[in-house]
PDB file of C-alpha atoms in Angstrom:
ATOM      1  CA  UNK A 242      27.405   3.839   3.986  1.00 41.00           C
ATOM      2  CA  UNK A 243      27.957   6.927   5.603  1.00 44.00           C
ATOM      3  CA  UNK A 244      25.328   7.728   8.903  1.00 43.00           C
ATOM      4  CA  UNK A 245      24.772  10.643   7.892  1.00 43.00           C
ATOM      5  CA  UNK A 246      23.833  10.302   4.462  1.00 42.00           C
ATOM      6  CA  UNK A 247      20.024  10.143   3.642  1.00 42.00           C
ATOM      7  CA  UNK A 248      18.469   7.166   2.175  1.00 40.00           C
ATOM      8  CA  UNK A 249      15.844   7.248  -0.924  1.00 39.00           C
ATOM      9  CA  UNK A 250      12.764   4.778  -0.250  1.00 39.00           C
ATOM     10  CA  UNK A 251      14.428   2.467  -2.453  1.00 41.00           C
ATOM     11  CA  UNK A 252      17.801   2.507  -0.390  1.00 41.00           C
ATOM     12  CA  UNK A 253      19.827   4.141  -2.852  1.00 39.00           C
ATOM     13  CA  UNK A 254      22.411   6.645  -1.192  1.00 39.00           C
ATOM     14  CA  UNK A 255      21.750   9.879  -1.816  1.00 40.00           C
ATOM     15  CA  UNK A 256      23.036  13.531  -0.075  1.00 40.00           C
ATOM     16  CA  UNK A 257      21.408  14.061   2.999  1.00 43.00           C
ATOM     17  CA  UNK A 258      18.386  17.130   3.539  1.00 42.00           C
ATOM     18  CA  UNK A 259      19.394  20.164   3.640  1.00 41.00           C
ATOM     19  CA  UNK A 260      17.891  21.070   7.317  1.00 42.00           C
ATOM     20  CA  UNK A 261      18.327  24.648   6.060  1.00 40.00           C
ATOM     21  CA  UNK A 262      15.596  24.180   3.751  1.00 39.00           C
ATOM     22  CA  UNK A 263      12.443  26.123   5.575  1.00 41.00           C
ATOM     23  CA  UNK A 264      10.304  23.229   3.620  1.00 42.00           C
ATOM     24  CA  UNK A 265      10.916  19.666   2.431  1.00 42.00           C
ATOM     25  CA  UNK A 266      10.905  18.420  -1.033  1.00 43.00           C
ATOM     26  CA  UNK A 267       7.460  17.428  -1.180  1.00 42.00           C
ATOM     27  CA  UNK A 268       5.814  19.764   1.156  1.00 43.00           C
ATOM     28  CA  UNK A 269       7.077  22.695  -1.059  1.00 43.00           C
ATOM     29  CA  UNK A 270       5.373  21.490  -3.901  1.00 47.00           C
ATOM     30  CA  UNK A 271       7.689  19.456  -5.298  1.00 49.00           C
ATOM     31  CA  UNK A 272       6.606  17.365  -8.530  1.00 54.00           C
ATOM     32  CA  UNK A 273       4.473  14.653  -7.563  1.00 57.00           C
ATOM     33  CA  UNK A 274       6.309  11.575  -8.239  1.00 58.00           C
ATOM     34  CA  UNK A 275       9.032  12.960  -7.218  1.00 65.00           C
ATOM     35  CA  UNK A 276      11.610  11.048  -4.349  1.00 69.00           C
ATOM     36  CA  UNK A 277      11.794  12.573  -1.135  1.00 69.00           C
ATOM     37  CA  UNK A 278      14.807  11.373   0.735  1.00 75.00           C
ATOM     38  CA  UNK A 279      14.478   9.915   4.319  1.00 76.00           C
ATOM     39  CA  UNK A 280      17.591  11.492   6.773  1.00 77.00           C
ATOM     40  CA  UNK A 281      19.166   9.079   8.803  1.00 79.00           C
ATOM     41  CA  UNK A 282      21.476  10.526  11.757  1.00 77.00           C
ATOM     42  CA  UNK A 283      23.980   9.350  14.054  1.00 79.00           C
ATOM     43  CA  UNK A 284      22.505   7.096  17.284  1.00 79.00           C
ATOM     44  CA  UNK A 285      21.669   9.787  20.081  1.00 76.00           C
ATOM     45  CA  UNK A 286      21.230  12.676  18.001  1.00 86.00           C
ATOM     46  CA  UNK A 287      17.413  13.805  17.538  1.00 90.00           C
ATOM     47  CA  UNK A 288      15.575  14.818  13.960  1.00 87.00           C
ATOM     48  CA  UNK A 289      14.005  18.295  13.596  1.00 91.00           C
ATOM     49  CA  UNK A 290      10.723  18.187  12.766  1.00 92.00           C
ATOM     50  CA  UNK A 291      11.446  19.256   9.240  1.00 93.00           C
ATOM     51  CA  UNK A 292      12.999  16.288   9.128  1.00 92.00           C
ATOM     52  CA  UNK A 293      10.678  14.012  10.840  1.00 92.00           C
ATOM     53  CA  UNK A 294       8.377  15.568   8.240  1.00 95.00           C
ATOM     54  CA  UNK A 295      10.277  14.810   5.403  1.00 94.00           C
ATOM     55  CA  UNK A 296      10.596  10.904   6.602  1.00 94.00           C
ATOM     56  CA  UNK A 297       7.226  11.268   6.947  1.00 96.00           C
ATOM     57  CA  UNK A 298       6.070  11.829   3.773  1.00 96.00           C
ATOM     58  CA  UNK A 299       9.317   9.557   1.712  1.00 96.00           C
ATOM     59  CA  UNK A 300       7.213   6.094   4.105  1.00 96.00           C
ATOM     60  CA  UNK A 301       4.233   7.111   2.958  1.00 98.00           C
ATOM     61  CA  UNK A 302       5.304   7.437  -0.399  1.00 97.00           C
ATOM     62  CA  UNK A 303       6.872   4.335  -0.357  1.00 97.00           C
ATOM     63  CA  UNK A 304       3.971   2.843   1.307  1.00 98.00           C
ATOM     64  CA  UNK A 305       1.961   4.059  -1.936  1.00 97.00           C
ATOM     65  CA  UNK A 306       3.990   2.618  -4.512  1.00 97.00           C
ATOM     66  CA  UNK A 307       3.759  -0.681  -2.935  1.00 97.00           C
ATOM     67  CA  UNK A 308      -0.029  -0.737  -2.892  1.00 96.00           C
ATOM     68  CA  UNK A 309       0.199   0.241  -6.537  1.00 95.00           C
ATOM     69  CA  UNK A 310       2.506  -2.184  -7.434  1.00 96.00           C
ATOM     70  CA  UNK A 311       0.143  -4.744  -6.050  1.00 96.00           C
ATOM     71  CA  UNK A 312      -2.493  -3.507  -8.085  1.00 95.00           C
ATOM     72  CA  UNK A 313      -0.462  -3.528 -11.115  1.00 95.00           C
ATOM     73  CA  UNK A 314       0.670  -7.224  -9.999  1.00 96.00           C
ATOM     74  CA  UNK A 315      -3.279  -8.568 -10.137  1.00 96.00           C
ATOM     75  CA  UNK A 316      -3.486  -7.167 -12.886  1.00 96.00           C
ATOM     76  CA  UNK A 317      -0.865  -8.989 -14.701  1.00 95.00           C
ATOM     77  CA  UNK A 318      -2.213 -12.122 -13.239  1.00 96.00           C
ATOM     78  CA  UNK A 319      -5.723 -12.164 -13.326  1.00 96.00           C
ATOM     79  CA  UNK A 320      -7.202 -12.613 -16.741  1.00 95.00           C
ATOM     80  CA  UNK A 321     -10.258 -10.559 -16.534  1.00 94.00           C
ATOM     81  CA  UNK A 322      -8.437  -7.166 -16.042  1.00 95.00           C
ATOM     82  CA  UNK A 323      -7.370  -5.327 -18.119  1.00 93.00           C
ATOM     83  CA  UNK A 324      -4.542  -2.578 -17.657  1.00 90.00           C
ATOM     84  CA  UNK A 325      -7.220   0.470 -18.217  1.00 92.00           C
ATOM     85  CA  UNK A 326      -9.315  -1.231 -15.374  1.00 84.00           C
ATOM     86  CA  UNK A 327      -7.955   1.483 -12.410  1.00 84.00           C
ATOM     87  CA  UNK A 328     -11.061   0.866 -10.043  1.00 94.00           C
ATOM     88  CA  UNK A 329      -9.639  -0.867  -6.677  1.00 94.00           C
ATOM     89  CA  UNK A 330     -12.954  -2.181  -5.743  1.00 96.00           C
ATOM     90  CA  UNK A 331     -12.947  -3.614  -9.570  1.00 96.00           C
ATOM     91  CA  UNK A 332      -9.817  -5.066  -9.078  1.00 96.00           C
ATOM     92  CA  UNK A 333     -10.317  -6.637  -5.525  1.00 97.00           C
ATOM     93  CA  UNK A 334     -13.576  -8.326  -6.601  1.00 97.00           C
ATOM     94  CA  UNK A 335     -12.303  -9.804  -9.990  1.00 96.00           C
ATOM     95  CA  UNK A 336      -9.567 -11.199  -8.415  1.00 97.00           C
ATOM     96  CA  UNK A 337     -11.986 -12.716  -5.686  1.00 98.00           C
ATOM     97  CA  UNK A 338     -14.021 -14.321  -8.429  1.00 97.00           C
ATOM     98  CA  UNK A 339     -11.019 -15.452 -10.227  1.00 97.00           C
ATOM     99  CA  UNK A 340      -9.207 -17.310  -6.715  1.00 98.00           C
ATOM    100  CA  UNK A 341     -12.740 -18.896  -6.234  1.00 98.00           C
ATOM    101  CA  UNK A 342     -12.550 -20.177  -9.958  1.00 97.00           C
ATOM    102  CA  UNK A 343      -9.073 -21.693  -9.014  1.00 97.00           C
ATOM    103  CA  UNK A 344     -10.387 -23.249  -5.839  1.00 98.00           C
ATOM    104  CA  UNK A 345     -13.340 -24.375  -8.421  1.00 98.00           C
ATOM    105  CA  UNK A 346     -11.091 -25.958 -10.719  1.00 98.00           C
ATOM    106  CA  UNK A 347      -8.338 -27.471  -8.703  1.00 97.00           C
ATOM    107  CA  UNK A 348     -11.254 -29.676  -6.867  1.00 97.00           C
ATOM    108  CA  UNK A 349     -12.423 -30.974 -10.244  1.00 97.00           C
ATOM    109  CA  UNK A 350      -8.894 -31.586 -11.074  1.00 96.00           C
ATOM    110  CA  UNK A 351      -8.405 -33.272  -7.490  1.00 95.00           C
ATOM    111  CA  UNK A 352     -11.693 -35.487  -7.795  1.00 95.00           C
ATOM    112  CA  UNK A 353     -10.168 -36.693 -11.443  1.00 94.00           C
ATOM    113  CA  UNK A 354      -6.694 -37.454  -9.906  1.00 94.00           C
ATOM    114  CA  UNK A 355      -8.767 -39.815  -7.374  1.00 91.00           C
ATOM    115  CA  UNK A 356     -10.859 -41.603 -10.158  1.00 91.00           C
ATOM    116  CA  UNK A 357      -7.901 -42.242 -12.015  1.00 90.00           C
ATOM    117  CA  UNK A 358      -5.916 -43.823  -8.648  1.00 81.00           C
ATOM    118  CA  UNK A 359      -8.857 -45.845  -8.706  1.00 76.00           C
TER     119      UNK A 359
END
């Protein structure tokens, strides 16, 4: 991959920003949703601030999706959620009560695996 060439949060290659630009993507109102590239340069040579700004924002972004992607993850997995359940503090505690009903469960199950070695 070229050095030069900006990377999208997801690592796809993409043309690097335009340091012309007098704002980046995202600070100029861009679409939200929309990817905001992150500019890579050549060892030694500095970013701009426009740039720094721009990298900025596409890890914090990134950052974002991830923590919603975890959300989305639990819940998939835990029973009592549904997907119109949006409420972090929802989803944290269900998923709480649902590990300690796993923990509950696998010692029952452990206890009957000993009476049966028995």
């Amino acid at each position: 991959m070229d050095t030069n060439a900006a990377e999208t949060s997801i690592g796809t290659a993409q043309p690097p920003v335009m340091t012309g630009q007098s704002k980046p993507a995202a600070a100029a109102g861009a679409k939200k949703g929309a990817r905001v590239t992150r500019v890579t340069k050549k060892k030694g040579e500095l970013l701009t601030e426009e740039e720094k700004k721009a990298n900025h924002i596409a890890s914090e972004q990134k950052r974002r999706q991830n923590i919603r992607t975890g959300y989305d993850q639990l819940i998939q997995i835990v029973p009592t959620l549904t997907p119109s359940q949006r409420s972090e503090a929802l989803i944290l505690q269900k998923t709480v009560e649902y590990i300690k009903y796993l923990l509950m469960e696998r010692e029952i199950l452990e206890g009957q695996v000993k009476d049966v070695g028995r």
